PDB file of C-alpha atoms and ligand atoms in Angstrom:
ATOM      1  CA  MET Q   1      -9.258  -7.309 -19.338  1.00 91.00           C
ATOM      2  CA  ALA Q   2     -10.124  -5.071 -15.439  1.00 96.00           C
ATOM      3  CA  SER Q   3      -8.070  -5.982 -13.119  1.00 97.00           C
ATOM      4  CA  ILE Q   4      -8.952  -7.891  -9.537  1.00 98.00           C
ATOM      5  CA  PHE Q   5      -9.722  -5.117  -7.682  1.00 98.00           C
ATOM      6  CA  THR Q   6     -11.787  -3.626  -9.669  1.00 98.00           C
ATOM      7  CA  ARG Q   7     -13.948  -6.522 -10.796  1.00 98.00           C
ATOM      8  CA  ILE Q   8     -14.846  -6.240  -6.411  1.00 98.00           C
ATOM      9  CA  VAL Q   9     -15.259  -2.145  -6.993  1.00 98.00           C
ATOM     10  CA  SER Q  10     -18.045  -2.956 -10.152  1.00 98.00           C
ATOM     11  CA  GLY Q  11     -19.210  -5.938  -7.336  1.00 97.00           C
ATOM     12  CA  GLU Q  12     -18.833  -8.249 -10.257  1.00 97.00           C
ATOM     13  CA  ILE Q  13     -17.097 -10.453  -7.540  1.00 97.00           C
ATOM     14  CA  PRO Q  14     -17.309 -10.030  -3.501  1.00 98.00           C
ATOM     15  CA  ALA Q  15     -15.302  -8.319  -0.800  1.00 98.00           C
ATOM     16  CA  ALA Q  16     -14.754  -8.120   2.812  1.00 98.00           C
ATOM     17  CA  LYS Q  17     -15.326  -5.073   2.214  1.00 98.00           C
ATOM     18  CA  ILE Q  18     -15.052  -2.786   5.601  1.00 98.00           C
ATOM     19  CA  TYR Q  19     -15.024   1.366   3.919  1.00 98.00           C
ATOM     20  CA  GLU Q  20     -16.271   2.761   1.010  1.00 98.00           C
ATOM     21  CA  ASP Q  21     -16.131   6.271  -0.325  1.00 98.00           C
ATOM     22  CA  GLU Q  22     -16.097   8.211  -4.189  1.00 98.00           C
ATOM     23  CA  LEU Q  23     -12.913   6.928  -4.395  1.00 98.00           C
ATOM     24  CA  THR Q  24     -11.610   4.416  -2.199  1.00 98.00           C
ATOM     25  CA  LEU Q  25     -12.160   0.989  -1.422  1.00 98.00           C
ATOM     26  CA  ALA Q  26     -10.852  -0.938   1.668  1.00 98.00           C
ATOM     27  CA  PHE Q  27     -10.815  -4.579   1.785  1.00 98.00           C
ATOM     28  CA  LEU Q  28     -10.067  -7.604   4.071  1.00 98.00           C
ATOM     29  CA  ASP Q  29      -6.814  -8.965   2.602  1.00 98.00           C
ATOM     30  CA  ILE Q  30      -7.852 -12.494   0.889  1.00 98.00           C
ATOM     31  CA  ASN Q  31      -4.717 -13.947   2.692  1.00 98.00           C
ATOM     32  CA  PRO Q  32      -3.481 -12.330   5.455  1.00 98.00           C
ATOM     33  CA  ALA Q  33      -0.342 -12.035   6.473  1.00 98.00           C
ATOM     34  CA  SER Q  34      -1.464 -11.485  10.676  1.00 98.00           C
ATOM     35  CA  ARG Q  35      -5.500 -10.779  11.820  1.00 98.00           C
ATOM     36  CA  GLY Q  36      -7.234  -7.625  10.320  1.00 98.00           C
ATOM     37  CA  HIS Q  37      -4.778  -7.406   7.065  1.00 98.00           C
ATOM     38  CA  THR Q  38      -6.353  -4.521   4.866  1.00 99.00           C
ATOM     39  CA  LEU Q  39      -5.881  -3.302   1.777  1.00 98.00           C
ATOM     40  CA  VAL Q  40      -7.157  -0.135   0.588  1.00 98.00           C
ATOM     41  CA  ILE Q  41      -7.122   0.911  -3.451  1.00 98.00           C
ATOM     42  CA  CYS Q  42      -8.097   4.067  -5.503  1.00 98.00           C
ATOM     43  CA  LYS Q  43     -11.485   2.880  -7.176  1.00 98.00           C
ATOM     44  CA  PRO Q  44      -9.707   3.642  -9.811  1.00 98.00           C
ATOM     45  CA  GLU Q  45      -7.601   1.026 -12.292  1.00 98.00           C
ATOM     46  CA  LEU Q  46      -4.465   3.210 -12.347  1.00 98.00           C
ATOM     47  CA  PRO Q  47      -0.799   0.545 -11.517  1.00 98.00           C
ATOM     48  CA  SER Q  48       1.252   1.606  -9.054  1.00 98.00           C
ATOM     49  CA  LEU Q  49       2.390   4.748  -7.029  1.00 98.00           C
ATOM     50  CA  LEU Q  50       3.808   6.821 -10.375  1.00 97.00           C
ATOM     51  CA  ASP Q  51       0.480   6.875 -12.176  1.00 98.00           C
ATOM     52  CA  LEU Q  52      -1.680   8.585  -8.925  1.00 98.00           C
ATOM     53  CA  PRO Q  53      -2.667  12.407  -9.345  1.00 98.00           C
ATOM     54  CA  PRO Q  54      -2.185  13.432  -6.261  1.00 98.00           C
ATOM     55  CA  GLU Q  55      -6.443  14.263  -5.228  1.00 98.00           C
ATOM     56  CA  LEU Q  56      -6.286  10.193  -5.122  1.00 98.00           C
ATOM     57  CA  LEU Q  57      -2.766   9.928  -3.782  1.00 98.00           C
ATOM     58  CA  TYR Q  58      -4.584  12.423  -0.680  1.00 98.00           C
ATOM     59  CA  ALA Q  59      -7.173   9.625  -0.671  1.00 98.00           C
ATOM     60  CA  VAL Q  60      -5.827   6.673  -0.735  1.00 98.00           C
ATOM     61  CA  SER Q  61      -3.420   7.923   2.193  1.00 98.00           C
ATOM     62  CA  SER Q  62      -6.229   9.497   4.256  1.00 98.00           C
ATOM     63  CA  THR Q  63      -8.375   6.164   4.064  1.00 98.00           C
ATOM     64  CA  THR Q  64      -4.676   4.036   5.151  1.00 98.00           C
ATOM     65  CA  GLN Q  65      -4.493   5.971   7.972  1.00 98.00           C
ATOM     66  CA  ARG Q  66      -9.029   5.315   8.681  1.00 98.00           C
ATOM     67  CA  VAL Q  67      -8.320   1.948   8.330  1.00 98.00           C
ATOM     68  CA  ALA Q  68      -4.613   1.833  10.329  1.00 98.00           C
ATOM     69  CA  GLN Q  69      -7.155   3.524  13.164  1.00 98.00           C
ATOM     70  CA  ALA Q  70     -10.477   1.195  13.339  1.00 98.00           C
ATOM     71  CA  LEU Q  71      -7.889  -1.561  13.473  1.00 98.00           C
ATOM     72  CA  THR Q  72      -6.069   0.158  15.871  1.00 98.00           C
ATOM     73  CA  ARG Q  73      -9.226   0.403  18.160  1.00 98.00           C
ATOM     74  CA  ALA Q  74     -11.182  -2.714  17.044  1.00 98.00           C
ATOM     75  CA  LEU Q  75      -7.682  -5.184  17.094  1.00 98.00           C
ATOM     76  CA  GLN Q  76      -5.222  -3.576  19.369  1.00 98.00           C
ATOM     77  CA  PRO Q  77      -2.524  -4.534  17.813  1.00 98.00           C
ATOM     78  CA  ASP Q  78       1.475  -3.642  18.919  1.00 98.00           C
ATOM     79  CA  GLY Q  79       2.766  -1.909  15.729  1.00 98.00           C
ATOM     80  CA  ILE Q  80       0.990  -1.011  11.966  1.00 98.00           C
ATOM     81  CA  ASN Q  81       3.569  -1.997   9.013  1.00 98.00           C
ATOM     82  CA  ILE Q  82       1.758   0.521   5.627  1.00 98.00           C
ATOM     83  CA  ILE Q  83       3.276  -1.921   2.702  1.00 98.00           C
ATOM     84  CA  GLN Q  84       2.996  -0.663  -1.033  1.00 98.00           C
ATOM     85  CA  ASN Q  85       4.241  -2.273  -3.544  1.00 98.00           C
ATOM     86  CA  ASN Q  86       4.768  -1.301  -6.764  1.00 98.00           C
ATOM     87  CA  GLY Q  87       6.825  -3.147  -9.862  1.00 98.00           C
ATOM     88  CA  ALA Q  88       6.951  -7.229 -10.394  1.00 98.00           C
ATOM     89  CA  ALA Q  89      10.073  -7.015  -8.443  1.00 98.00           C
ATOM     90  CA  ALA Q  90       8.662  -4.923  -5.896  1.00 97.00           C
ATOM     91  CA  GLY Q  91       6.708  -8.049  -5.183  1.00 96.00           C
ATOM     92  CA  GLN Q  92       3.342  -6.351  -6.849  1.00 98.00           C
ATOM     93  CA  THR Q  93       1.024  -9.107  -8.379  1.00 98.00           C
ATOM     94  CA  VAL Q  94      -1.833  -7.106  -8.003  1.00 98.00           C
ATOM     95  CA  PHE Q  95      -1.042  -4.385 -11.088  1.00 98.00           C
ATOM     96  CA  HIS Q  96      -4.286  -2.266  -9.623  1.00 98.00           C
ATOM     97  CA  TYR Q  97      -2.807   0.526  -7.409  1.00 98.00           C
ATOM     98  CA  HIS Q  98      -3.375  -0.597  -3.374  1.00 98.00           C
ATOM     99  CA  VAL Q  99      -1.796  -0.232   0.184  1.00 98.00           C
ATOM    100  CA  HIS Q 100      -1.615  -3.097   2.350  1.00 98.00           C
ATOM    101  CA  VAL Q 101      -2.594  -1.806   6.176  1.00 98.00           C
ATOM    102  CA  ILE Q 102      -0.537  -5.065   7.854  1.00 98.00           C
ATOM    103  CA  PRO Q 103      -1.715  -5.504  12.207  1.00 98.00           C
ATOM    104  CA  ARG Q 104       1.410  -6.146  14.121  1.00 98.00           C
ATOM    105  CA  TRP Q 105       1.742  -7.790  17.354  1.00 98.00           C
ATOM    106  CA  ASN Q 106       5.276  -8.451  19.882  1.00 98.00           C
ATOM    107  CA  GLY Q 107       7.405 -11.340  18.270  1.00 97.00           C
ATOM    108  CA  ASP Q 108       4.448 -12.041  15.503  1.00 97.00           C
ATOM    109  CA  GLN Q 109       7.150 -13.127  12.559  1.00 96.00           C
ATOM    110  CA  ALA Q 110       3.780 -12.028   9.385  1.00 97.00           C
ATOM    111  CA  VAL Q 111       5.887  -9.756   7.460  1.00 97.00           C
ATOM    112  CA  GLY Q 112       9.994  -9.759   6.415  1.00 93.00           C
ATOM    113  CA  ALA Q 113      12.877  -7.417   7.186  1.00 89.00           C
ATOM    114  CA  TRP Q 114      14.788  -6.525   4.643  1.00 92.00           C
ATOM    115  CA  HIS Q 115      18.796  -6.903   4.566  1.00 95.00           C
ATOM    116  CA  PRO Q 116      20.373  -3.431   6.252  1.00 96.00           C
ATOM    117  CA  GLY Q 117      23.604  -2.765   3.964  1.00 97.00           C
ATOM    118  CA  ARG Q 118      26.344  -0.272   3.792  1.00 98.00           C
ATOM    119  CA  ILE Q 119      26.740   2.524   1.701  1.00 98.00           C
ATOM    120  CA  SER Q 120      30.462   4.808   1.329  1.00 98.00           C
ATOM    121  CA  ALA Q 121      30.342   8.331   1.552  1.00 98.00           C
ATOM    122  CA  GLU Q 122      31.057   9.168  -2.451  1.00 98.00           C
ATOM    123  CA  GLU Q 123      27.999   6.156  -3.506  1.00 98.00           C
ATOM    124  CA  GLN Q 124      26.166   8.940  -0.935  1.00 98.00           C
ATOM    125  CA  ARG Q 125      28.099  11.493  -3.071  1.00 98.00           C
ATOM    126  CA  VAL Q 126      26.799   9.871  -6.592  1.00 98.00           C
ATOM    127  CA  LEU Q 127      23.496   8.676  -5.173  1.00 98.00           C
ATOM    128  CA  VAL Q 128      22.651  12.236  -4.329  1.00 98.00           C
ATOM    129  CA  THR Q 129      24.302  14.238  -6.953  1.00 98.00           C
ATOM    130  CA  LEU Q 130      21.892  12.614  -9.742  1.00 97.00           C
ATOM    131  CA  LEU Q 131      18.430  12.004  -7.374  1.00 97.00           C
ATOM    132  CA  ARG Q 132      18.634  16.139  -6.781  1.00 97.00           C
ATOM    133  CA  ALA Q 133      19.154  16.898 -10.812  1.00 97.00           C
ATOM    134  CA  GLN Q 134      15.883  14.667 -11.473  1.00 96.00           C
ATOM    135  CA  PHE Q 135      14.348  17.827  -8.926  1.00 93.00           C
ATOM    136  CA  ASN Q 136      15.527  20.289 -11.123  1.00 85.00           C
ATOM    137  CA  ALA Q 137      14.792  17.990 -14.399  1.00 77.00           C
ATOM    138  CA  SER Q 138      10.993  17.834 -14.286  1.00 60.00           C
TER     139      SER Q 138
HETATM  140  P1  AMP Z   1       0.181  -7.394  -3.998  1.00 94.18           P
HETATM  141  O1  AMP Z   1       1.593  -8.430  -3.829  1.00 94.18           O
HETATM  142  O2  AMP Z   1       0.928  -5.984  -3.723  1.00 94.18           O
HETATM  143  O3  AMP Z   1       0.020  -7.183  -5.309  1.00 94.18           O
HETATM  144  O4  AMP Z   1      -0.575  -7.558  -3.140  1.00 94.18           O
HETATM  145  C1  AMP Z   1      -1.728  -7.993  -3.714  1.00 94.18           C
HETATM  146  C2  AMP Z   1      -2.558  -8.660  -2.794  1.00 94.18           C
HETATM  147  O5  AMP Z   1      -3.469  -8.887  -3.040  1.00 94.18           O
HETATM  148  C3  AMP Z   1      -2.406  -9.344  -2.562  1.00 94.18           C
HETATM  149  O6  AMP Z   1      -2.260  -9.684  -0.572  1.00 94.18           O
HETATM  150  C4  AMP Z   1      -3.078 -10.581  -2.517  1.00 94.18           C
HETATM  151  O7  AMP Z   1      -3.702 -11.707  -1.228  1.00 94.18           O
HETATM  152  C5  AMP Z   1      -4.341  -9.429  -2.532  1.00 94.18           C
HETATM  153  N1  AMP Z   1      -6.052  -9.984  -3.225  1.00 94.18           N
HETATM  154  C6  AMP Z   1      -5.252 -11.147  -4.241  1.00 94.18           C
HETATM  155  N2  AMP Z   1      -6.965 -11.435  -4.969  1.00 94.18           N
HETATM  156  C7  AMP Z   1      -7.208 -10.430  -3.852  1.00 94.18           C
HETATM  157  C8  AMP Z   1      -8.992 -11.023  -3.409  1.00 94.18           C
HETATM  158  N3  AMP Z   1      -9.781 -10.797  -4.717  1.00 94.18           N
HETATM  159  N4  AMP Z   1      -9.945 -10.153  -2.615  1.00 94.18           N
HETATM  160  C9  AMP Z   1      -9.329 -10.025  -1.340  1.00 94.18           C
HETATM  161  N5  AMP Z   1      -7.447  -9.662  -1.340  1.00 94.18           N
HETATM  162  C10 AMP Z   1      -7.430 -10.670  -2.583  1.00 94.18           C
END
């Protein structure tokens, strides 16, 4: 079954589209966190960041920047969050790659903050070793 976003791309279901090109589409989120909350998707149905080839990553990033610039000109927010969820544990509910562009105004409660933790020097060393090895592995 096609994702809800693929059905928006094909025109099967409506969306408040604000920009479209060959590889990407931007439309208003149906349950916005703030005024102007926009989703940028890649048209091919790929689940997450881990699945995207470089040309699609570039295309979505470029459209994301253009949408952020358009929102800034149109709505004059004080800031903008770019949020991108991968996997249910990270809050992803639509498994078709997308980026949230969320305008923010001073003092709003539109997006929750994470709780900053602590890391020991030993744990940093362990993680650096583990992660650097991944770049040499491929
Ligand atoms: P995520 O939790 O990162 O997967 O975000 C999915 C987003 O898609 C949510 O913010 C939803 O409000 C939004 N959404 C789901 N269905 C639609 C739709 N038909 N049109 C616009 N936005 C949608």
